[in-house]
PDB file of C-alpha atoms in Angstrom:
ATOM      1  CA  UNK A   1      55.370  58.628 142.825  1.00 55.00           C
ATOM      2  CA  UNK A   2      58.406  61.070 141.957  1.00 56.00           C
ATOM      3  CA  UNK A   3      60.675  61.818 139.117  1.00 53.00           C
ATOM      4  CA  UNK A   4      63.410  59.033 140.819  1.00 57.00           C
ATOM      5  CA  UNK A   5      60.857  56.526 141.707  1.00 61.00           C
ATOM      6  CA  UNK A   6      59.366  56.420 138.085  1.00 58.00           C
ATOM      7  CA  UNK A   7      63.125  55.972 136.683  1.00 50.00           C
ATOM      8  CA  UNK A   8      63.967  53.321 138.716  1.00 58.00           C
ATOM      9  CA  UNK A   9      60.917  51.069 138.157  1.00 59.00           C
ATOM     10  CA  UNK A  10      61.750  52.448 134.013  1.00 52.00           C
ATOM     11  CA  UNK A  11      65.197  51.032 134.746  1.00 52.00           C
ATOM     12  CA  UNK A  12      64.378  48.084 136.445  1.00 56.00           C
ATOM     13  CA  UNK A  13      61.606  46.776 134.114  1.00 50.00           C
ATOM     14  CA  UNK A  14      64.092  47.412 131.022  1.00 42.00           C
ATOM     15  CA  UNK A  15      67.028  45.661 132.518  1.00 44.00           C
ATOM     16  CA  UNK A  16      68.973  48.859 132.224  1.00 43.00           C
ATOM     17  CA  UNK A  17      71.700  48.856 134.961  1.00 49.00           C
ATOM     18  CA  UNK A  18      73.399  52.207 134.332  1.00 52.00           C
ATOM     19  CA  UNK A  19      72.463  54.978 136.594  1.00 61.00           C
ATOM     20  CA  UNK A  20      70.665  57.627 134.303  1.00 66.00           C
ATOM     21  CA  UNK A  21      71.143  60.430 136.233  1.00 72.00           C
ATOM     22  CA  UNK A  22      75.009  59.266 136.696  1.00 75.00           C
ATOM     23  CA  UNK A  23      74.981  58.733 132.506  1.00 76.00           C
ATOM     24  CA  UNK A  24      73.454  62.118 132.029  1.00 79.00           C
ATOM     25  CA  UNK A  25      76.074  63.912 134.116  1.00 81.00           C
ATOM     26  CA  UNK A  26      78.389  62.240 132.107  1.00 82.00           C
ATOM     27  CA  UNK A  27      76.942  62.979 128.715  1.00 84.00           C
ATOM     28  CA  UNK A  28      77.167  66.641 129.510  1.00 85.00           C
ATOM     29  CA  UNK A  29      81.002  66.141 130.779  1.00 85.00           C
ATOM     30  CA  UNK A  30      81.665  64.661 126.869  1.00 86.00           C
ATOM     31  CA  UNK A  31      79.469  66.872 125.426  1.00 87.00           C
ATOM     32  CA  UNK A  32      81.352  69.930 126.967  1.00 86.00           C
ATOM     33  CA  UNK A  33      84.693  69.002 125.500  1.00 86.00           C
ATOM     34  CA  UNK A  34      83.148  67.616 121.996  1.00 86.00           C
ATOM     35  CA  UNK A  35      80.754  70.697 121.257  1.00 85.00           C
ATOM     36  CA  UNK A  36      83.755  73.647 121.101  1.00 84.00           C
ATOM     37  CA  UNK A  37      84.915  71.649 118.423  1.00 83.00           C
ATOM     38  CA  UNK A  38      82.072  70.946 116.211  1.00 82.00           C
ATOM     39  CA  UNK A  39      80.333  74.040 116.745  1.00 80.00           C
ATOM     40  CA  UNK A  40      83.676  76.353 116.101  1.00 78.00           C
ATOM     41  CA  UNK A  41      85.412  74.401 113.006  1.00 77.00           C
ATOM     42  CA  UNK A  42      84.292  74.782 109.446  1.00 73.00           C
ATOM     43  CA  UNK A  43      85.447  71.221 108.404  1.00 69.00           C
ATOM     44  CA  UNK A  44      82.254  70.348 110.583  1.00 66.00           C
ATOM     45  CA  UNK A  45      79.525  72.440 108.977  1.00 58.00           C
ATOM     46  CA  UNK A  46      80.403  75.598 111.717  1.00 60.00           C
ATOM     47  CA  UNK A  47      78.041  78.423 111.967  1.00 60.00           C
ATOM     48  CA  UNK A  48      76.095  77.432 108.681  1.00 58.00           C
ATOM     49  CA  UNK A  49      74.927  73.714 110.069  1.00 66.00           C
ATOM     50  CA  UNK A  50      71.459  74.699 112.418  1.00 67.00           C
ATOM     51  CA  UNK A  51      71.983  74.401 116.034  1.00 69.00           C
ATOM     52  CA  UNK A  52      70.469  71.390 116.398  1.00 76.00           C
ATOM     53  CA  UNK A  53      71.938  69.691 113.706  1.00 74.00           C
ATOM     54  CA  UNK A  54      75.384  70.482 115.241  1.00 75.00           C
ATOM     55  CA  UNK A  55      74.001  69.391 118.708  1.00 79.00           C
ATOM     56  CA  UNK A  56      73.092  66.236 117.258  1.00 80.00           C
ATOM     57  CA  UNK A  57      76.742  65.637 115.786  1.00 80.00           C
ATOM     58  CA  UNK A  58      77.941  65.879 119.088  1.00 80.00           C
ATOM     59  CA  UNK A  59      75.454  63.493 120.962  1.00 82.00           C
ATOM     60  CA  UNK A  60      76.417  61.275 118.434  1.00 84.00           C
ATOM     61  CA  UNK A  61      80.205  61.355 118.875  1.00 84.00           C
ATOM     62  CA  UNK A  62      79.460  61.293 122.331  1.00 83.00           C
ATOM     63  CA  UNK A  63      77.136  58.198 122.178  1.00 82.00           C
ATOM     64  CA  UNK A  64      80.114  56.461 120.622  1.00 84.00           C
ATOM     65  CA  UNK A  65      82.636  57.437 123.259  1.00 82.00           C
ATOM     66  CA  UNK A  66      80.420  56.492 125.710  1.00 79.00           C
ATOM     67  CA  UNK A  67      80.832  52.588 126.223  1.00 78.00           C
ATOM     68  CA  UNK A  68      84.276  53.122 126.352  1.00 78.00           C
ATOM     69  CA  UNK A  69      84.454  55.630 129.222  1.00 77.00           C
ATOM     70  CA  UNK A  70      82.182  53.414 131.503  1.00 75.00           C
ATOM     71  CA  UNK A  71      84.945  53.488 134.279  1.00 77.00           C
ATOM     72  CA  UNK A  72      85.679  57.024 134.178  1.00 75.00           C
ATOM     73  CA  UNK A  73      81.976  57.634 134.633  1.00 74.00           C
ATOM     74  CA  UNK A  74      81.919  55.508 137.878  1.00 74.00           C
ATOM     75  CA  UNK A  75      83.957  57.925 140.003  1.00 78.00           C
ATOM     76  CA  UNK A  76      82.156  60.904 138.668  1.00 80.00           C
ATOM     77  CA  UNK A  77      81.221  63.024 142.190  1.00 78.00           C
ATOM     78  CA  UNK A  78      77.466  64.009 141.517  1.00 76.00           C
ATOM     79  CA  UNK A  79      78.115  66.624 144.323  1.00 80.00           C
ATOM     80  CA  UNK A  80      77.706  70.410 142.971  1.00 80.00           C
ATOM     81  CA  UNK A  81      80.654  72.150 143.446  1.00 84.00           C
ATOM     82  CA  UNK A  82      83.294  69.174 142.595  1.00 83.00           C
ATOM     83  CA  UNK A  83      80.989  68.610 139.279  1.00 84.00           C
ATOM     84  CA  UNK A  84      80.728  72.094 138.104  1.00 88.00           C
ATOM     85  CA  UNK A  85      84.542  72.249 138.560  1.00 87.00           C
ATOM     86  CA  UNK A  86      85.049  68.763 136.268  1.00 86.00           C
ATOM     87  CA  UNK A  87      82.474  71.099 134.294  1.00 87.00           C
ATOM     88  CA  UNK A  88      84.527  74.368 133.425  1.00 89.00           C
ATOM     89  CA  UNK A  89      87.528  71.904 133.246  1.00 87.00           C
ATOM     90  CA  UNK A  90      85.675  70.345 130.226  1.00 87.00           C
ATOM     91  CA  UNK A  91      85.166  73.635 128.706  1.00 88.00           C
ATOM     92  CA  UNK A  92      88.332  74.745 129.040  1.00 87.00           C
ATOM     93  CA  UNK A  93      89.859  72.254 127.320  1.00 86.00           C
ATOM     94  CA  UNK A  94      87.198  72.193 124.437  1.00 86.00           C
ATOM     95  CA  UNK A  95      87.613  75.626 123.840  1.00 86.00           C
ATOM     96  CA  UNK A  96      91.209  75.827 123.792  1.00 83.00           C
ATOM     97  CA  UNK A  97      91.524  72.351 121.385  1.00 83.00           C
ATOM     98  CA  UNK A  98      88.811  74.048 119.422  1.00 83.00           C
ATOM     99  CA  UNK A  99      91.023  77.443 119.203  1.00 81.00           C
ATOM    100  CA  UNK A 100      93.617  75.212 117.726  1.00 80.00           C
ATOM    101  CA  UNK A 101      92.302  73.132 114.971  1.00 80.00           C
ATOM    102  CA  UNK A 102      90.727  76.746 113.958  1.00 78.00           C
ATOM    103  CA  UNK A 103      94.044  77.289 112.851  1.00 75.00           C
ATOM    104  CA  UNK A 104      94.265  76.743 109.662  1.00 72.00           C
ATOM    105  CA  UNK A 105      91.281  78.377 108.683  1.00 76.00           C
ATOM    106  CA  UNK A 106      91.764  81.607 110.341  1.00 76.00           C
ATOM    107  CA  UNK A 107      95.024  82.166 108.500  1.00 76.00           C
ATOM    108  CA  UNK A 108      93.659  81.024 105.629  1.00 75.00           C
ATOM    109  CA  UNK A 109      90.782  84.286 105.951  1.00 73.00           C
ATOM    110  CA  UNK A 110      93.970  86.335 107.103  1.00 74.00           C
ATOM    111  CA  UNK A 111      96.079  85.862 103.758  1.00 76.00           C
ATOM    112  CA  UNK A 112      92.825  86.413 102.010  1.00 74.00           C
ATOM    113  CA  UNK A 113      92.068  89.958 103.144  1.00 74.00           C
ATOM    114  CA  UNK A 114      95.835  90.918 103.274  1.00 73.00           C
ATOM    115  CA  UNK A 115      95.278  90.245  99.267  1.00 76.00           C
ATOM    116  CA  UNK A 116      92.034  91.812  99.163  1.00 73.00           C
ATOM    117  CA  UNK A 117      93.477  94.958 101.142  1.00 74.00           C
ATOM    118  CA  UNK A 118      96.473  95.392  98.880  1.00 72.00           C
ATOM    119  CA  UNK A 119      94.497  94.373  95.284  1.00 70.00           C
ATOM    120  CA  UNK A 120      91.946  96.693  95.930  1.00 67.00           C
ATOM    121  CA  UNK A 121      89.080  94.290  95.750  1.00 64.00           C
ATOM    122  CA  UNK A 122      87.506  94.957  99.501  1.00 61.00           C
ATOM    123  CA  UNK A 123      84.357  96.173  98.340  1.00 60.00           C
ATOM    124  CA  UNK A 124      83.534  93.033  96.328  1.00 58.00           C
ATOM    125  CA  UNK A 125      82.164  90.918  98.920  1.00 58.00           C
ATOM    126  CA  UNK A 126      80.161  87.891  99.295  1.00 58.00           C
ATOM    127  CA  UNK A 127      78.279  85.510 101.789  1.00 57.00           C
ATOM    128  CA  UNK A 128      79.822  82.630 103.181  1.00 55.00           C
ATOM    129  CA  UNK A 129      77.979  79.698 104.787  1.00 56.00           C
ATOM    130  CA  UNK A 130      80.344  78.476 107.292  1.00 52.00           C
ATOM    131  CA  UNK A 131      81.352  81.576 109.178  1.00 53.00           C
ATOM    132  CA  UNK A 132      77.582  83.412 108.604  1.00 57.00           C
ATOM    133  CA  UNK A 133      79.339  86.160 107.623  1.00 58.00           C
ATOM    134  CA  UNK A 134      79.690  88.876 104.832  1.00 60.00           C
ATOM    135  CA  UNK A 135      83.812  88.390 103.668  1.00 62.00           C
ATOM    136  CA  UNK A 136      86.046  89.537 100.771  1.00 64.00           C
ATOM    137  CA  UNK A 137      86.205  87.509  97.547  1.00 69.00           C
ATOM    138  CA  UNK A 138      89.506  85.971  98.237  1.00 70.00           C
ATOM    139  CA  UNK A 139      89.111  85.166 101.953  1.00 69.00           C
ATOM    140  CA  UNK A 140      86.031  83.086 100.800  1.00 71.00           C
ATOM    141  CA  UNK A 141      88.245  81.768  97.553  1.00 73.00           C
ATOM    142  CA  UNK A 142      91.013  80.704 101.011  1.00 74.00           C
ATOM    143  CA  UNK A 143      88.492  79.898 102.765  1.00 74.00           C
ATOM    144  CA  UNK A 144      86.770  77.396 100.563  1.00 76.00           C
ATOM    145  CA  UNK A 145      90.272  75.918  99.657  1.00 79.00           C
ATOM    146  CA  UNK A 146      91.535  75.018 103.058  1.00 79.00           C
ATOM    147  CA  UNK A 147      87.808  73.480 103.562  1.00 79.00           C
ATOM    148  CA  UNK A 148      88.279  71.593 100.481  1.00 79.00           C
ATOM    149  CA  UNK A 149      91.470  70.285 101.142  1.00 80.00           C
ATOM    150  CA  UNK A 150      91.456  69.366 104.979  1.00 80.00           C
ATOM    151  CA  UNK A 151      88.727  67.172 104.052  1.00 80.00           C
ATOM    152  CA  UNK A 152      90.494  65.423 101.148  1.00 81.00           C
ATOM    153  CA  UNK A 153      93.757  64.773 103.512  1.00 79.00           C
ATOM    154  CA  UNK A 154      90.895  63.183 105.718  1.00 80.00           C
ATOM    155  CA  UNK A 155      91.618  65.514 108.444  1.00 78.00           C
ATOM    156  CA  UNK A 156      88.407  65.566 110.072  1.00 80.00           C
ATOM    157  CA  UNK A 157      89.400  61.816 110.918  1.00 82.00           C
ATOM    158  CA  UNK A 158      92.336  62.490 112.505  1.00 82.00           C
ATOM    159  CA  UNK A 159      90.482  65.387 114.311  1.00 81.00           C
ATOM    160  CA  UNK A 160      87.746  62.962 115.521  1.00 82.00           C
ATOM    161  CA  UNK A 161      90.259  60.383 116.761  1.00 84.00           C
ATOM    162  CA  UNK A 162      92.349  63.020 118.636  1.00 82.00           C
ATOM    163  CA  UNK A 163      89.737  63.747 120.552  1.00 83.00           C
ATOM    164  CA  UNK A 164      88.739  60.562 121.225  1.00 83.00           C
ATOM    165  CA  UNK A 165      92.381  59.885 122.407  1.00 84.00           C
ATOM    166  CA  UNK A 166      92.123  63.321 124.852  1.00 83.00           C
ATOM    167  CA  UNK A 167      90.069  61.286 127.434  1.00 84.00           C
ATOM    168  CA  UNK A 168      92.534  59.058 127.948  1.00 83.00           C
ATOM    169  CA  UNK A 169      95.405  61.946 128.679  1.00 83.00           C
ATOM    170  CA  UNK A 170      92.723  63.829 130.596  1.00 82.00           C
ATOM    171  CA  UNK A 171      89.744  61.550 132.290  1.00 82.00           C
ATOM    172  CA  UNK A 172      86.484  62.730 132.909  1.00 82.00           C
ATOM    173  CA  UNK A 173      87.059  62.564 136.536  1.00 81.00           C
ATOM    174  CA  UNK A 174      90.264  64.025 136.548  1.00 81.00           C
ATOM    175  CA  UNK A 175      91.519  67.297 135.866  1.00 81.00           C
ATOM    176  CA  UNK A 176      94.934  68.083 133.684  1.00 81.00           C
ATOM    177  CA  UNK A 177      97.819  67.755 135.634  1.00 79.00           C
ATOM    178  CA  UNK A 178     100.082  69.500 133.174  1.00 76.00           C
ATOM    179  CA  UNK A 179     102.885  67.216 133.619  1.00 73.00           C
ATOM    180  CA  UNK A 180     105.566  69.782 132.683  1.00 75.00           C
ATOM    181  CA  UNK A 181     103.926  72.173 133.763  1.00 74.00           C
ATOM    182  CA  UNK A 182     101.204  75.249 132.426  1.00 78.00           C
ATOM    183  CA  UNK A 183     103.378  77.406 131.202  1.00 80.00           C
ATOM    184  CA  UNK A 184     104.268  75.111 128.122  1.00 80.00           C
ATOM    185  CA  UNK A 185     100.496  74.275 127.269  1.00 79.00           C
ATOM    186  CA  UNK A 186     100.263  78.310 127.434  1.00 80.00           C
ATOM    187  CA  UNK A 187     103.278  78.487 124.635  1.00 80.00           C
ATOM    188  CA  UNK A 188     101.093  76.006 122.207  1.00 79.00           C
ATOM    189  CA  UNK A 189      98.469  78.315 122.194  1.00 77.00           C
ATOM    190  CA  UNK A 190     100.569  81.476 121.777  1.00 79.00           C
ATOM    191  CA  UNK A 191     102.229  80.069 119.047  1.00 79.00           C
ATOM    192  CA  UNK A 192      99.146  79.046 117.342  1.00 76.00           C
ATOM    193  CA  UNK A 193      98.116  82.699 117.402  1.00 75.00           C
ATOM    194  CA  UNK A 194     101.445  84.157 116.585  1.00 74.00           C
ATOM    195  CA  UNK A 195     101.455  81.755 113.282  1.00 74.00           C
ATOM    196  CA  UNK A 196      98.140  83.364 112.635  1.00 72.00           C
ATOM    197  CA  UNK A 197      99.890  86.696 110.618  1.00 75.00           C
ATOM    198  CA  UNK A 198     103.254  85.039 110.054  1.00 77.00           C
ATOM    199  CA  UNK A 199     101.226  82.157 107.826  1.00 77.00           C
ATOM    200  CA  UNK A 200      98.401  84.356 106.720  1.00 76.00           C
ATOM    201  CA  UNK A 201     101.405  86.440 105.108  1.00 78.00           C
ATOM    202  CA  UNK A 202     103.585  83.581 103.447  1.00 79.00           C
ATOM    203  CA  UNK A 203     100.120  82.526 101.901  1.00 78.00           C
ATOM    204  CA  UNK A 204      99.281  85.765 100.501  1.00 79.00           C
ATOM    205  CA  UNK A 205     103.796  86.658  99.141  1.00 80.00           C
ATOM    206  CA  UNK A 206     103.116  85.608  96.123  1.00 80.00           C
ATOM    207  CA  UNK A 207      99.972  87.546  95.399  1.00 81.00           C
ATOM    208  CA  UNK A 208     101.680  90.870  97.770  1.00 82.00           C
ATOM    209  CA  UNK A 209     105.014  90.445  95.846  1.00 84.00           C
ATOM    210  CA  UNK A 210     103.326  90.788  92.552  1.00 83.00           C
ATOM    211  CA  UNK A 211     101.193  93.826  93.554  1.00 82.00           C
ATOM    212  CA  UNK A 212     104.583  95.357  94.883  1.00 83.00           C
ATOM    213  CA  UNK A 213     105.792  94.758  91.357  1.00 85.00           C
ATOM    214  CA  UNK A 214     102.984  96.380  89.604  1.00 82.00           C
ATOM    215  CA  UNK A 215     102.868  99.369  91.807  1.00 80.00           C
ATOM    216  CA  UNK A 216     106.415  99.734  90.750  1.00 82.00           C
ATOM    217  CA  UNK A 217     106.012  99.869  87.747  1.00 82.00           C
ATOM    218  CA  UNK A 218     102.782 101.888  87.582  1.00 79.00           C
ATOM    219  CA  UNK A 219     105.210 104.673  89.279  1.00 79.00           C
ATOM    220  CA  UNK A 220     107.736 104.621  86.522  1.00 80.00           C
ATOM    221  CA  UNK A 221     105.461 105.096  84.541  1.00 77.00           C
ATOM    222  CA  UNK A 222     103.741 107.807  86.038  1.00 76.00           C
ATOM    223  CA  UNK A 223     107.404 109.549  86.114  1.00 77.00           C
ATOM    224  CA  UNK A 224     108.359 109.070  82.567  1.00 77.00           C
ATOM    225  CA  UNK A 225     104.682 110.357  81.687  1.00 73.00           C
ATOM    226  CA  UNK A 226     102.557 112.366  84.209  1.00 74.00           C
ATOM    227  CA  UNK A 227      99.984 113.209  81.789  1.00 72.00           C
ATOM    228  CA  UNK A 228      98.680 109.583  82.066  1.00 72.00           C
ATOM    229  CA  UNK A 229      96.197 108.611  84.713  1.00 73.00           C
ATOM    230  CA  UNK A 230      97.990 105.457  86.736  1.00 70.00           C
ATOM    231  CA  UNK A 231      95.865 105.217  89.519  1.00 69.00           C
ATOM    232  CA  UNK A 232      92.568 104.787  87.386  1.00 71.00           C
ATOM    233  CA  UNK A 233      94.551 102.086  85.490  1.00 74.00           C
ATOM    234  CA  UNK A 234      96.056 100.557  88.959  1.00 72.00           C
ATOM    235  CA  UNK A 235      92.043 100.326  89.642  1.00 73.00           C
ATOM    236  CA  UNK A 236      91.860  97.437  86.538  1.00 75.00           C
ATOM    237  CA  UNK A 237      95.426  96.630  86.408  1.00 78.00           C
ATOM    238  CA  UNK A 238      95.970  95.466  90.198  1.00 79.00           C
ATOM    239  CA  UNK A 239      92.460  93.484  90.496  1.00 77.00           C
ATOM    240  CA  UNK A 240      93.525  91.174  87.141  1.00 79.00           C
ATOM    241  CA  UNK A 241      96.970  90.893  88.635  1.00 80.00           C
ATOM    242  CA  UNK A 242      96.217  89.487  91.446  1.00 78.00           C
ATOM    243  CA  UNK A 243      93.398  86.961  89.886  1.00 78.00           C
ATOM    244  CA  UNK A 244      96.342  85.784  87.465  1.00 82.00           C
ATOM    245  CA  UNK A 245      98.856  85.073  90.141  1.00 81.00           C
ATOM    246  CA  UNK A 246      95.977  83.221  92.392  1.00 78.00           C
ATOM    247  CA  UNK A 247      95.840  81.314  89.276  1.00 81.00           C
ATOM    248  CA  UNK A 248      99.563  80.549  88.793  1.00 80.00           C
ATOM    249  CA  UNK A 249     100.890  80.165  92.464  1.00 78.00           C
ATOM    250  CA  UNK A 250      97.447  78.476  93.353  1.00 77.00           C
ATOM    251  CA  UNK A 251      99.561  74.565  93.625  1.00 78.00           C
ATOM    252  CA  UNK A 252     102.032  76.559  95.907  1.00 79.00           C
ATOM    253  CA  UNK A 253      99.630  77.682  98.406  1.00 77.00           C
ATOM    254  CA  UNK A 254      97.693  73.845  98.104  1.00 77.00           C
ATOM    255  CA  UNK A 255     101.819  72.466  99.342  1.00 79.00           C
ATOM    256  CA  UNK A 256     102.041  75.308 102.132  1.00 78.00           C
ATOM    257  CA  UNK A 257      98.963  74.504 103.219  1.00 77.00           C
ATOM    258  CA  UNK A 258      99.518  70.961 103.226  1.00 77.00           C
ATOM    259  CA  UNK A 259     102.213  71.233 105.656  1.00 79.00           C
ATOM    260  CA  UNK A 260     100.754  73.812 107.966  1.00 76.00           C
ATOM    261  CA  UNK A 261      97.915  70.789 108.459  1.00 78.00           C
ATOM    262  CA  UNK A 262     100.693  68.640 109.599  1.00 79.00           C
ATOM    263  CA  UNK A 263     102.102  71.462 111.985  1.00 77.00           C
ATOM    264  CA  UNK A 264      98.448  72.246 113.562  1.00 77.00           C
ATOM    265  CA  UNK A 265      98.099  68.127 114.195  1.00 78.00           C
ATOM    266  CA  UNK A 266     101.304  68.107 115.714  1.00 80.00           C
ATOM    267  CA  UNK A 267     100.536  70.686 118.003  1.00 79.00           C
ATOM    268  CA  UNK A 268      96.997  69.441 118.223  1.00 78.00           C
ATOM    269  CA  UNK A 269      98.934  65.862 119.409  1.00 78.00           C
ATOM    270  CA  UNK A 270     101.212  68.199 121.824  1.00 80.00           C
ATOM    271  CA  UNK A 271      98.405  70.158 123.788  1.00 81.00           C
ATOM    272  CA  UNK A 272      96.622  66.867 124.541  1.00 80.00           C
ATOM    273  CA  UNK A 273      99.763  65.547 125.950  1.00 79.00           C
ATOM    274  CA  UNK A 274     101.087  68.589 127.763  1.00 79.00           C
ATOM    275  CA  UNK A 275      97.499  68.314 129.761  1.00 78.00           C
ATOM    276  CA  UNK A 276      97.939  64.864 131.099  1.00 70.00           C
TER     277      UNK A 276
END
């Protein structure tokens, strides 16, 4: 007895009508979209959540998306070529929904090591959990914050449900007919990599305006008297600086940040439509 002949008397003494081998190829369609997303995004654990912890998020999003993609599942083609094409579609568009919702957190890092660069306080760094990686005091303190706060807004719902709401734009048996065409789907991304530095750098004004300030001054002073030492005091002056006005400005950058969430869902909302 083979491997089909044991899962069809499995199916048929369970009462389980669905094809397996059609639901499998149809898990891995979801699964492909879903997985960018949870694995890339720190709102979702990222890098520090174990593989198979993050694997398991995604089965289980997928699981609940299932039922309610029954009939795009029927008209699945099980032939190679047509399903490895449905395939890289699928990964496409994971990847490039995943590349936006990573917004917000990549400028976030950006406007923390523009103030790390320009306070002096690069070689101060620490570990952070979600990215795996060695960073700079205040692109973890940015880091954390944007974390903090896209849960609070309960963006991670609206995440969820967006992507819930992508199969219906873009079936699993279809592939994106970008109804006004590619070239605006392109311009979404572009501009969610342009807004990359322009954001990173509004974040960080307040912080690079102050430092500007004190550099300033530090020069007048060093021209009225040359005898003292300015740039061993810019070493301690520039680091406490910068930790005050992080302090002071900190319910500016929570308001910016606020609104950049509702720019990135808007632009979240208009790449899933420009697809279908």
């Amino acid at each position: 007895m083979n491997l089909d002949e044991i899962l069809t008397q499995a199916r048929n003494e369970f009462g389980i009508r669905v094809d397996l081998s059609l639901a499998v190829f149809s898990m891995a369609l979801i699964l492909a979209r879903l997985l960018p997303v949870v694995i890339f995004t720190p709102f979702l654990g990222g890098e520090s959540i174990p593989a198979q912890a993050r694997m398991g998020l995604g089965v289980i999003l997928g699981a609940l998306l299932f039922p309610a993609l029954s009939e795009q599942m029927a008209q699945i083609p099980i032939e190679v070529v047509p399903y490895l094409a449905l395939l890289l579609k699928e990964v496409f568009i994971g990847f490039s929904l995943a590349f936006i919702v990573d917004l917000v957190f990549k400028f976030a890092g950006a406007a923390g090591a523009f103030m790390d660069i320009f306070s002096g306080s690069t070689q101060a760094q620490m570990f952070v959990p979600q990215i795996q990686h060695r960073v700079t005091l205040y692109s973890s303190l940015k880091l954390q914050l944007v974390v903090v706060l896209f849960l609070t807004l309960n963006g991670h719902h609206w995440v969820i449900e967006a992507l819930a709401d992508s199969f219906l734009k873009v079936p699993l048996n279809e592939f994106p007919r970008f109804s006004l065409g590619m070239w605006p789907f392109i311009e979404v991304v572009l501009r969610v990599f342009g807004d990359l530095f322009r954001i990173g750098l509004i974040l960080a004004s307040p912080i690079l305006l102050a430092i500007f300030l004190t550099e300033a001054a530090l020069g007048v002073i060093n021209r009225a008297a040359p005898q003292i030492q300015v740039f061993f005091m810019a070493m301690q002056i520039k680091p406490a600086v910068t930790a005050l006005m992080v302090i002071v400005s900190l319910h500016l950058m929570v308001g910016r940040l606020s609104q950049e969430y509702n720019v990135m869902f808007l632009r979240f909302g208009r790449a899933i439509g420009l697809l279908g």
